[in-house]
Amino acid sequence: MGEEVKLFRTWSSPYALRIVWALKLKGVQYETIYEEVSHKSRALIEYNPIHKKVPVLVHNGKPIAESLVILEYADEIWKQSPLLPQDPHRRAMARFWAKFGDEKVLPSIWEAFTKQGKEQEEALSIAMENLKFLEEELKGKKLFGGEEIGLVDIALGWLANLVSVFEEIIGLQLMPEEKFPHLFAWMQVFADIPVIKESWPPRDKMVAKFQALREVHLSKEAQKD
Amino acid sequence: MGEVKVIGSTRSLFCTRIEWALKLKGVEYEYIEEDIRNKSPTLLKHNPIHKKVPVLLHDGESIAESLVILEYIDEVWTQNPLLPQDPYQRTISRFWAKFSDEKVLLGSFDACKAQGEEKQKAIDTAQESLAFIEKEIEGKKYFGGESIGYLDLAIGWIPLWIAVMEEVGEMKLLEAEKFPFLHKWSQIFMDLPPVKECLPAREALLEYFHASINYLRSLEANKQ
């Protein structure tokens, strides 16, 4: 078809992983370019001068940045295994939940992960309130997308990997199964999908990386006092 | 095509963009004014997660988050399309709308709120973001090209709201010499009757921003 698809990613970025999943689910052939955060390539900066971040998808020379924006593009170009439903209201709800994931769930879990003591307790409480909304949304459904994986599953898929990594590091439960039985079940179903399973970054490397990140955050907080 | 209601607040730029979209498509709607300092049970019922305006009610279904609502409106009422037809151009519009909300708007607000030593740095940061938008409008009549589109509506807060933030924040942000193309676009955009029709009164906005900024500044002062 003469089509050229490149994906700029890092080995660990959960945002870039979304694009890996989408492209693999749709059976799109693509070239991967791995970036180092500390030493970004000229190509990445040229393709994403505004944010200078991964992921960037380059399709036939045209760059697209911002993972949720890229997912919508991918869904419009490669129509097999659609990520968004056809019905406008259901599409709007999918976009709503994906946005909620990025703007509320992720930051609140990150707060709970990078703080300690009373601040961590407060952050954990907010994170759990956000997770409760997701738990409600999953009732009666196998996946957020229904029977098939969809945009919201991909947008929230980082939970299926990072929650257990974070829990291991901080020694606290972020998503106890008794409180979040549907989310728990969803994580198992999601993580078992072959394309998802084969794409997780190595767990020991993830634990080491996030352990180090948590320490950096904690020491920055300590310096403030 | 079904009953349309907008739960909104006339001071909220996120609500104005929804009204612009509906007006441009000639969609009749009922506007329900919400007092955001005293939220109604209706709002809490239709947007329990964020408890914010705007909420679009269409045939009993509710949709929240203004950019999500804009896409919904464009998909349901296909006359006068807001998003471009070409997938890549659509993507570019979405990218810049996100950038405008996440960087330009927040940056401008931060610059408005900042005081003392931090003020100039906040202004510089906001202007760096504005510079990207300036580049996007260069050589174009509208962000949508020859006709007004999704990105014009998403960025349409700039002319009035930045002027208000400049006055309340005692600063210059959107200087004409630095942003000539944005200035030109602002004049064309603000002259359109459907745009003018939905704008809040400048005085009301000034009052609202004064109150918000004072409140936020006092919160920060109490933290120290």
CSV table of C-alpha atoms in Angstrom, one decimal:
chain,number,residue,atom,x,y,z
A,1,MET,CA,0.0,0.0,0.0
A,2,GLY,CA,3.1,2.2,0.2
A,3,GLU,CA,2.1,3.4,3.6
A,4,GLU,CA,4.7,4.5,6.1
A,5,VAL,CA,3.8,4.4,9.8
A,6,LYS,CA,6.3,5.3,12.5
A,7,LEU,CA,5.8,5.4,16.3
A,8,PHE,CA,8.1,7.4,18.5
A,9,ARG,CA,7.9,5.9,22.0
A,10,THR,CA,9.9,5.2,25.2
A,11,TRP,CA,10.1,1.7,26.6
A,12,SER,CA,7.9,2.7,29.6
A,13,SER,CA,5.5,5.4,28.6
A,14,PRO,CA,1.9,4.3,29.3
A,15,TYR,CA,0.7,6.9,26.8
A,16,ALA,CA,2.8,5.5,24.0
A,17,LEU,CA,1.7,2.0,24.9
A,18,ARG,CA,-1.9,3.0,24.0
A,19,ILE,CA,-0.8,3.6,20.5
A,20,VAL,CA,1.1,0.3,20.4
A,21,TRP,CA,-2.1,-1.5,21.4
A,22,ALA,CA,-4.3,0.3,18.9
A,23,LEU,CA,-1.9,-0.3,16.0
A,24,LYS,CA,-1.5,-4.0,16.9
A,25,LEU,CA,-5.3,-4.5,17.4
A,26,LYS,CA,-5.8,-3.0,13.9
A,27,GLY,CA,-3.0,-5.1,12.4
A,28,VAL,CA,-1.2,-2.0,11.2
A,29,GLN,CA,2.5,-2.5,10.3
A,30,TYR,CA,4.7,0.2,11.8
A,31,GLU,CA,8.3,1.1,12.7
A,32,THR,CA,9.2,1.8,16.3
A,33,ILE,CA,11.7,4.5,17.3
A,34,TYR,CA,12.7,4.3,20.9
A,35,GLU,CA,13.5,7.6,22.6
A,36,GLU,CA,15.4,8.5,25.7
A,37,VAL,CA,13.8,11.1,27.8
A,38,SER,CA,17.1,12.6,28.9
A,39,HIS,CA,18.4,12.8,25.3
A,40,LYS,CA,15.6,13.4,22.8
A,41,SER,CA,16.3,12.9,19.2
A,42,ARG,CA,16.2,15.8,16.7
A,43,ALA,CA,13.4,13.9,14.8
A,44,LEU,CA,11.2,13.9,17.9
A,45,ILE,CA,11.7,17.6,18.5
A,46,GLU,CA,11.0,18.3,14.9
A,47,TYR,CA,7.8,16.2,14.8
A,48,ASN,CA,6.6,17.5,18.2
A,49,PRO,CA,8.1,20.9,18.8
A,50,ILE,CA,5.3,22.0,21.1
A,51,HIS,CA,5.4,19.3,23.7
A,52,LYS,CA,8.7,17.5,22.8
A,53,LYS,CA,7.1,14.3,24.1
A,54,VAL,CA,6.2,10.7,23.1
A,55,PRO,CA,4.1,9.3,21.7
A,56,VAL,CA,4.3,10.8,18.2
A,57,LEU,CA,2.7,8.9,15.3
A,58,VAL,CA,4.1,9.8,11.9
A,59,HIS,CA,1.8,8.6,9.1
A,60,ASN,CA,3.2,9.1,5.6
A,61,GLY,CA,5.4,11.9,6.9
A,62,LYS,CA,2.6,13.7,8.8
A,63,PRO,CA,3.2,13.9,12.6
A,64,ILE,CA,0.4,13.6,15.2
A,65,ALA,CA,1.0,14.1,19.0
A,66,GLU,CA,-1.1,13.6,22.1
A,67,SER,CA,-2.1,10.0,22.7
A,68,LEU,CA,-5.9,10.5,22.8
A,69,VAL,CA,-5.8,12.6,19.6
A,70,ILE,CA,-3.6,9.9,17.9
A,71,LEU,CA,-6.1,7.2,18.9
A,72,GLU,CA,-8.9,9.1,17.2
A,73,TYR,CA,-6.8,9.6,14.1
A,74,ALA,CA,-5.9,5.9,14.0
A,75,ASP,CA,-9.5,4.9,14.3
A,76,GLU,CA,-10.5,7.2,11.4
A,77,ILE,CA,-7.7,5.9,9.1
A,78,TRP,CA,-7.7,2.2,9.9
A,79,LYS,CA,-11.3,1.2,10.3
A,80,GLN,CA,-10.8,-2.5,11.2
A,81,SER,CA,-11.3,-3.2,15.0
A,82,PRO,CA,-13.0,0.1,15.6
A,83,LEU,CA,-12.2,1.8,19.0
A,84,LEU,CA,-15.1,4.2,19.0
A,85,PRO,CA,-18.8,3.1,18.6
A,86,GLN,CA,-21.0,4.5,15.7
A,87,ASP,CA,-23.7,6.1,17.8
A,88,PRO,CA,-22.9,9.8,18.6
A,89,HIS,CA,-24.0,9.6,22.2
A,90,ARG,CA,-22.0,6.5,22.9
A,91,ARG,CA,-19.0,8.1,21.2
A,92,ALA,CA,-19.4,11.2,23.4
A,93,MET,CA,-19.5,9.0,26.5
A,94,ALA,CA,-16.3,7.2,25.4
A,95,ARG,CA,-14.5,10.5,24.9
A,96,PHE,CA,-15.8,11.7,28.3
A,97,TRP,CA,-14.5,8.6,30.1
A,98,ALA,CA,-11.1,8.7,28.4
A,99,LYS,CA,-10.7,12.4,29.4
A,100,PHE,CA,-11.8,11.6,32.9
A,101,GLY,CA,-9.1,8.9,33.1
A,102,ASP,CA,-6.4,11.3,32.1
A,103,GLU,CA,-7.6,14.4,33.9
A,104,LYS,CA,-8.7,12.9,37.2
A,105,VAL,CA,-7.9,9.2,37.7
A,106,LEU,CA,-4.3,9.3,36.6
A,107,PRO,CA,-3.2,12.4,38.5
A,108,SER,CA,-5.0,11.3,41.7
A,109,ILE,CA,-3.3,7.9,41.6
A,110,TRP,CA,0.0,9.6,40.8
A,111,GLU,CA,-0.5,11.9,43.8
A,112,ALA,CA,-1.2,8.9,46.1
A,113,PHE,CA,1.9,7.2,44.7
A,114,THR,CA,4.3,10.1,45.1
A,115,LYS,CA,3.3,11.3,48.6
A,116,GLN,CA,3.5,9.9,52.0
A,117,GLY,CA,1.9,10.3,55.4
A,118,LYS,CA,-1.2,12.4,55.8
A,119,GLU,CA,-0.9,13.8,52.2
A,120,GLN,CA,-0.8,10.3,50.8
A,121,GLU,CA,-4.0,9.3,52.8
A,122,GLU,CA,-5.9,12.3,51.4
A,123,ALA,CA,-4.6,11.6,47.9
A,124,LEU,CA,-5.7,7.9,48.2
A,125,SER,CA,-9.1,8.9,49.3
A,126,ILE,CA,-9.6,11.1,46.2
A,127,ALA,CA,-8.1,8.4,44.0
A,128,MET,CA,-10.6,5.9,45.3
A,129,GLU,CA,-13.6,8.3,44.7
A,130,ASN,CA,-12.5,8.5,41.1
A,131,LEU,CA,-12.1,4.8,40.8
A,132,LYS,CA,-15.6,4.4,42.2
A,133,PHE,CA,-17.0,6.2,39.1
A,134,LEU,CA,-15.1,3.8,36.9
A,135,GLU,CA,-16.4,0.8,38.9
A,136,GLU,CA,-20.0,2.0,38.4
A,137,GLU,CA,-19.4,2.5,34.7
A,138,LEU,CA,-18.2,-1.1,34.3
A,139,LYS,CA,-21.4,-2.7,35.9
A,140,GLY,CA,-22.9,-5.2,33.5
A,141,LYS,CA,-20.0,-4.9,31.1
A,142,LYS,CA,-17.1,-7.1,30.3
A,143,LEU,CA,-15.0,-4.3,29.0
A,144,PHE,CA,-15.6,-0.5,29.0
A,145,GLY,CA,-16.2,-0.9,25.2
A,146,GLY,CA,-18.8,-3.6,25.9
A,147,GLU,CA,-17.9,-7.0,24.3
A,148,GLU,CA,-14.9,-5.6,22.5
A,149,ILE,CA,-12.0,-3.5,23.6
A,150,GLY,CA,-12.6,0.2,22.9
A,151,LEU,CA,-11.1,3.6,23.3
A,152,VAL,CA,-11.8,3.7,27.0
A,153,ASP,CA,-10.2,0.4,27.7
A,154,ILE,CA,-7.1,1.5,25.9
A,155,ALA,CA,-7.1,4.9,27.6
A,156,LEU,CA,-7.5,3.3,31.1
A,157,GLY,CA,-5.4,0.2,30.3
A,158,TRP,CA,-2.4,1.6,32.2
A,159,LEU,CA,-4.3,0.7,35.4
A,160,ALA,CA,-4.0,-3.0,34.6
A,161,ASN,CA,-0.2,-2.7,34.9
A,162,LEU,CA,0.8,0.3,36.9
A,163,VAL,CA,-1.6,-0.1,39.8
A,164,SER,CA,0.1,-3.4,40.9
A,165,VAL,CA,3.5,-1.9,40.3
A,166,PHE,CA,2.7,1.2,42.5
A,167,GLU,CA,1.1,-1.0,45.2
A,168,GLU,CA,4.2,-3.1,45.4
A,169,ILE,CA,6.4,0.0,45.8
A,170,ILE,CA,4.3,1.8,48.4
A,171,GLY,CA,3.0,-1.3,50.2
A,172,LEU,CA,-0.6,0.0,50.1
A,173,GLN,CA,-3.7,-1.0,48.2
A,174,LEU,CA,-4.8,1.5,45.7
A,175,MET,CA,-7.6,-0.7,44.3
A,176,PRO,CA,-8.7,-3.4,46.7
A,177,GLU,CA,-10.6,-6.2,45.0
A,178,GLU,CA,-13.4,-6.1,47.6
A,179,LYS,CA,-14.1,-2.5,46.9
A,180,PHE,CA,-13.6,-2.7,43.2
A,181,PRO,CA,-14.7,-6.1,42.0
A,182,HIS,CA,-15.7,-5.0,38.5
A,183,LEU,CA,-12.5,-3.0,37.9
A,184,PHE,CA,-10.5,-6.0,39.2
A,185,ALA,CA,-12.3,-8.4,36.8
A,186,TRP,CA,-11.8,-5.9,33.9
A,187,MET,CA,-8.1,-5.7,34.6
A,188,GLN,CA,-7.8,-9.5,34.3
A,189,VAL,CA,-9.8,-9.6,31.1
A,190,PHE,CA,-7.9,-6.7,29.6
A,191,ALA,CA,-4.5,-7.9,30.5
A,192,ASP,CA,-5.3,-11.4,29.0
A,193,ILE,CA,-6.0,-10.0,25.6
A,194,PRO,CA,-3.0,-11.3,23.5
A,195,VAL,CA,-2.0,-8.0,22.0
A,196,ILE,CA,-2.0,-6.4,25.5
A,197,LYS,CA,-0.2,-9.3,27.2
A,198,GLU,CA,2.6,-9.3,24.7
A,199,SER,CA,3.2,-5.6,24.9
A,200,TRP,CA,3.8,-4.9,28.7
A,201,PRO,CA,7.2,-3.4,29.4
A,202,PRO,CA,9.4,-5.6,31.7
A,203,ARG,CA,7.9,-5.5,35.2
A,204,ASP,CA,11.2,-5.5,37.1
A,205,LYS,CA,12.4,-2.5,35.1
A,206,MET,CA,9.0,-0.8,35.7
A,207,VAL,CA,9.3,-1.3,39.5
A,208,ALA,CA,12.9,0.0,39.5
A,209,LYS,CA,12.0,3.0,37.4
A,210,PHE,CA,9.0,4.0,39.4
A,211,GLN,CA,10.7,3.4,42.7
A,212,ALA,CA,13.4,5.8,41.6
A,213,LEU,CA,10.8,8.3,40.5
A,214,ARG,CA,8.9,8.1,43.8
A,215,GLU,CA,12.2,8.8,45.7
A,216,VAL,CA,12.9,11.8,43.6
A,217,HIS,CA,9.4,13.2,44.3
A,218,LEU,CA,9.7,12.5,48.1
A,219,SER,CA,13.1,14.2,48.3
A,220,LYS,CA,11.8,17.2,46.4
A,221,GLU,CA,9.0,17.5,49.0
A,222,ALA,CA,11.5,17.1,51.9
A,223,GLN,CA,13.6,20.0,50.5
A,224,LYS,CA,10.5,22.3,50.4
A,225,ASP,CA,10.1,22.1,54.2
B,1,MET,CA,-34.7,16.4,16.0
B,2,GLY,CA,-35.4,16.2,19.8
B,3,GLU,CA,-35.4,18.5,22.6
B,4,VAL,CA,-32.1,20.4,23.3
B,5,LYS,CA,-31.2,22.1,26.5
B,6,VAL,CA,-27.9,23.6,27.7
B,7,ILE,CA,-27.2,23.8,31.4
B,8,GLY,CA,-24.7,26.6,31.6
B,9,SER,CA,-23.4,29.8,33.2
B,10,THR,CA,-23.1,32.9,31.1
B,11,ARG,CA,-19.7,33.6,32.7
B,12,SER,CA,-18.3,30.3,31.6
B,13,LEU,CA,-16.3,30.4,28.3
B,14,PHE,CA,-16.8,26.6,28.1
B,15,CYS,CA,-20.6,27.2,27.9
B,16,THR,CA,-20.3,30.0,25.3
B,17,ARG,CA,-18.5,27.8,22.9
B,18,ILE,CA,-21.5,25.3,23.0
B,19,GLU,CA,-24.0,28.1,22.3
B,20,TRP,CA,-21.9,29.3,19.4
B,21,ALA,CA,-22.0,25.8,17.9
B,22,LEU,CA,-25.7,25.4,18.3
B,23,LYS,CA,-26.4,28.9,16.9
B,24,LEU,CA,-24.1,28.3,13.9
B,25,LYS,CA,-26.0,25.1,13.1
B,26,GLY,CA,-29.4,26.8,13.6
B,27,VAL,CA,-30.3,24.4,16.4
B,28,GLU,CA,-33.1,25.6,18.8
B,29,TYR,CA,-32.3,25.1,22.4
B,30,GLU,CA,-33.4,26.1,25.9
B,31,TYR,CA,-30.8,27.6,28.1
B,32,ILE,CA,-30.9,26.8,31.8
B,33,GLU,CA,-28.8,29.3,33.8
B,34,GLU,CA,-26.9,27.7,36.6
B,35,ASP,CA,-25.6,29.5,39.7
B,36,ILE,CA,-22.2,27.7,39.9
B,37,ARG,CA,-21.8,28.8,43.6
B,38,ASN,CA,-25.0,27.1,44.4
B,39,LYS,CA,-25.4,24.1,42.2
B,40,SER,CA,-28.8,22.8,41.4
B,41,PRO,CA,-30.0,19.2,41.8
B,42,THR,CA,-30.5,19.1,38.0
B,43,LEU,CA,-26.8,19.8,37.3
B,44,LEU,CA,-25.7,17.3,39.9
B,45,LYS,CA,-28.0,14.7,38.4
B,46,HIS,CA,-26.8,15.2,34.9
B,47,ASN,CA,-23.1,15.7,35.6
B,48,PRO,CA,-22.5,13.8,38.9
B,49,ILE,CA,-18.8,13.2,38.1
B,50,HIS,CA,-17.6,16.7,37.5
B,51,LYS,CA,-20.6,18.7,38.8
B,52,LYS,CA,-19.8,21.4,36.2
B,53,VAL,CA,-21.3,23.3,33.4
B,54,PRO,CA,-21.8,23.0,30.5
B,55,VAL,CA,-24.0,20.0,30.2
B,56,LEU,CA,-25.9,19.4,26.9
B,57,LEU,CA,-29.2,17.6,27.3
B,58,HIS,CA,-30.5,16.0,24.1
B,59,ASP,CA,-33.5,13.8,24.0
B,60,GLY,CA,-33.0,13.1,27.7
B,61,GLU,CA,-29.4,12.1,27.3
B,62,SER,CA,-26.7,14.2,29.0
B,63,ILE,CA,-23.2,15.0,27.7
B,64,ALA,CA,-20.6,16.9,29.6
B,65,GLU,CA,-17.1,18.3,28.8
B,66,SER,CA,-17.3,21.2,26.3
B,67,LEU,CA,-14.9,19.8,23.6
B,68,VAL,CA,-16.7,16.4,23.8
B,69,ILE,CA,-20.0,18.3,23.5
B,70,LEU,CA,-18.8,20.2,20.4
B,71,GLU,CA,-17.9,16.9,18.7
B,72,TYR,CA,-21.3,15.5,19.6
B,73,ILE,CA,-23.1,18.5,18.2
B,74,ASP,CA,-21.1,18.2,15.0
B,75,GLU,CA,-21.9,14.6,14.6
B,76,VAL,CA,-25.7,14.9,15.3
B,77,TRP,CA,-26.4,18.1,13.3
B,78,THR,CA,-24.4,17.8,10.2
B,79,GLN,CA,-25.2,21.2,8.6
B,80,ASN,CA,-22.4,23.8,8.7
B,81,PRO,CA,-19.8,21.2,9.7
B,82,LEU,CA,-17.4,22.4,12.4
B,83,LEU,CA,-14.6,19.8,12.1
B,84,PRO,CA,-12.8,19.5,8.7
B,85,GLN,CA,-13.5,16.5,6.5
B,86,ASP,CA,-9.9,15.4,6.1
B,87,PRO,CA,-8.8,13.1,9.0
B,88,TYR,CA,-5.4,14.7,9.4
B,89,GLN,CA,-6.9,18.2,9.5
B,90,ARG,CA,-9.4,17.0,12.1
B,91,THR,CA,-6.6,15.7,14.2
B,92,ILE,CA,-4.7,19.0,14.0
B,93,SER,CA,-7.9,20.8,15.1
B,94,ARG,CA,-8.3,18.5,18.1
B,95,PHE,CA,-4.6,18.9,19.0
B,96,TRP,CA,-4.8,22.7,19.0
B,97,ALA,CA,-8.1,22.8,20.9
B,98,LYS,CA,-6.5,20.6,23.6
B,99,PHE,CA,-3.4,22.8,23.6
B,100,SER,CA,-5.5,25.9,23.9
B,101,ASP,CA,-7.4,24.6,26.9
B,102,GLU,CA,-4.5,23.0,28.7
B,103,LYS,CA,-1.7,25.6,28.1
B,104,VAL,CA,-3.0,28.9,26.7
B,105,LEU,CA,-6.1,29.2,29.0
B,106,LEU,CA,-4.4,27.9,32.2
B,107,GLY,CA,-1.3,29.9,31.3
B,108,SER,CA,-3.3,33.1,30.8
B,109,PHE,CA,-5.2,32.6,34.1
B,110,ASP,CA,-1.9,31.9,36.0
B,111,ALA,CA,-0.5,35.1,34.6
B,112,CYS,CA,-3.6,37.0,35.7
B,113,LYS,CA,-3.4,35.5,39.2
B,114,ALA,CA,0.4,35.9,39.7
B,115,GLN,CA,1.9,38.7,41.7
B,116,GLY,CA,5.3,40.1,42.4
B,117,GLU,CA,8.4,38.3,41.2
B,118,GLU,CA,6.4,35.4,39.6
B,119,LYS,CA,4.3,37.7,37.5
B,120,GLN,CA,6.7,38.3,34.6
B,121,LYS,CA,7.6,34.7,34.4
B,122,ALA,CA,4.0,33.7,34.2
B,123,ILE,CA,3.3,36.3,31.5
B,124,ASP,CA,6.3,34.9,29.5
B,125,THR,CA,5.0,31.4,29.7
B,126,ALA,CA,1.6,32.4,28.6
B,127,GLN,CA,3.0,34.3,25.7
B,128,GLU,CA,5.1,31.3,24.6
B,129,SER,CA,1.9,29.3,24.3
B,130,LEU,CA,0.1,32.2,22.5
B,131,ALA,CA,3.0,32.3,20.0
B,132,PHE,CA,2.1,28.8,18.9
B,133,ILE,CA,-1.5,29.8,18.3
B,134,GLU,CA,-0.3,32.9,16.5
B,135,LYS,CA,1.6,30.7,14.1
B,136,GLU,CA,-1.5,28.6,13.5
B,137,ILE,CA,-3.7,31.5,12.4
B,138,GLU,CA,-1.0,33.1,10.2
B,139,GLY,CA,-2.2,33.4,6.6
B,140,LYS,CA,-5.7,32.2,7.5
B,141,LYS,CA,-9.0,34.0,7.8
B,142,TYR,CA,-10.3,31.6,10.4
B,143,PHE,CA,-8.6,28.6,12.2
B,144,GLY,CA,-11.1,26.6,10.1
B,145,GLY,CA,-9.8,28.2,6.9
B,146,GLU,CA,-12.3,30.1,4.8
B,147,SER,CA,-15.1,29.5,7.3
B,148,ILE,CA,-15.5,29.3,11.0
B,149,GLY,CA,-14.9,25.9,12.5
B,150,TYR,CA,-14.4,23.8,15.7
B,151,LEU,CA,-11.0,25.3,16.4
B,152,ASP,CA,-12.3,28.9,16.1
B,153,LEU,CA,-15.0,28.0,18.7
B,154,ALA,CA,-12.5,26.3,21.0
B,155,ILE,CA,-10.1,29.3,20.8
B,156,GLY,CA,-12.9,31.9,20.6
B,157,TRP,CA,-12.6,32.7,24.3
B,158,ILE,CA,-9.4,34.5,23.7
B,159,PRO,CA,-10.6,38.0,22.5
B,160,LEU,CA,-13.0,38.7,25.4
B,161,TRP,CA,-11.6,36.6,28.2
B,162,ILE,CA,-7.9,37.5,27.7
B,163,ALA,CA,-9.0,41.2,27.6
B,164,VAL,CA,-10.8,40.7,30.9
B,165,MET,CA,-7.8,38.8,32.4
B,166,GLU,CA,-5.5,41.6,31.3
B,167,GLU,CA,-7.5,44.1,33.1
B,168,VAL,CA,-8.1,42.1,36.3
B,169,GLY,CA,-4.5,40.9,36.3
B,170,GLU,CA,-3.1,44.3,35.5
B,171,MET,CA,-0.9,43.0,32.7
B,172,LYS,CA,-0.5,43.0,28.9
B,173,LEU,CA,-0.7,39.6,27.3
B,174,LEU,CA,-2.1,39.7,23.8
B,175,GLU,CA,-0.1,42.6,22.6
B,176,ALA,CA,-0.9,43.6,19.0
B,177,GLU,CA,2.7,44.0,17.9
B,178,LYS,CA,3.6,40.6,19.2
B,179,PHE,CA,0.4,38.9,17.9
B,180,PRO,CA,-0.8,40.7,14.8
B,181,PHE,CA,-2.5,37.6,13.2
B,182,LEU,CA,-4.4,36.7,16.4
B,183,HIS,CA,-5.5,40.3,16.6
B,184,LYS,CA,-6.8,40.3,13.0
B,185,TRP,CA,-8.6,37.0,13.6
B,186,SER,CA,-10.1,38.4,16.8
B,187,GLN,CA,-11.7,41.3,15.0
B,188,ILE,CA,-13.2,39.2,12.3
B,189,PHE,CA,-14.4,36.5,14.8
B,190,MET,CA,-15.9,39.0,17.3
B,191,ASP,CA,-17.8,40.7,14.5
B,192,LEU,CA,-19.9,37.7,13.6
B,193,PRO,CA,-23.5,38.1,14.7
B,194,PRO,CA,-23.8,34.6,16.2
B,195,VAL,CA,-20.6,35.1,18.2
B,196,LYS,CA,-21.6,38.5,19.5
B,197,GLU,CA,-25.0,37.2,20.5
B,198,CYS,CA,-23.7,34.7,23.0
B,199,LEU,CA,-21.0,36.7,24.7
B,200,PRO,CA,-21.4,37.7,28.3
B,201,ALA,CA,-21.3,41.4,29.2
B,202,ARG,CA,-17.7,42.5,29.9
B,203,GLU,CA,-18.7,44.1,33.2
B,204,ALA,CA,-20.2,40.9,34.5
B,205,LEU,CA,-17.0,39.0,33.5
B,206,LEU,CA,-14.7,41.6,35.1
B,207,GLU,CA,-16.7,41.3,38.3
B,208,TYR,CA,-16.5,37.5,38.2
B,209,PHE,CA,-12.8,37.4,37.6
B,210,HIS,CA,-12.0,40.0,40.2
B,211,ALA,CA,-13.9,37.9,42.8
B,212,SER,CA,-12.3,34.6,41.6
B,213,ILE,CA,-8.7,36.0,41.6
B,214,ASN,CA,-9.1,37.6,45.0
B,215,TYR,CA,-10.4,34.4,46.4
B,216,LEU,CA,-7.6,32.3,45.0
B,217,ARG,CA,-5.0,34.8,46.1
B,218,SER,CA,-6.3,34.8,49.6
B,219,LEU,CA,-6.3,30.9,49.6
B,220,GLU,CA,-2.6,31.0,48.7
B,221,ALA,CA,-1.8,33.7,51.3
B,222,ASN,CA,-3.5,31.5,54.0
B,223,LYS,CA,-1.3,28.5,53.0
B,224,GLN,CA,1.9,30.4,54.0
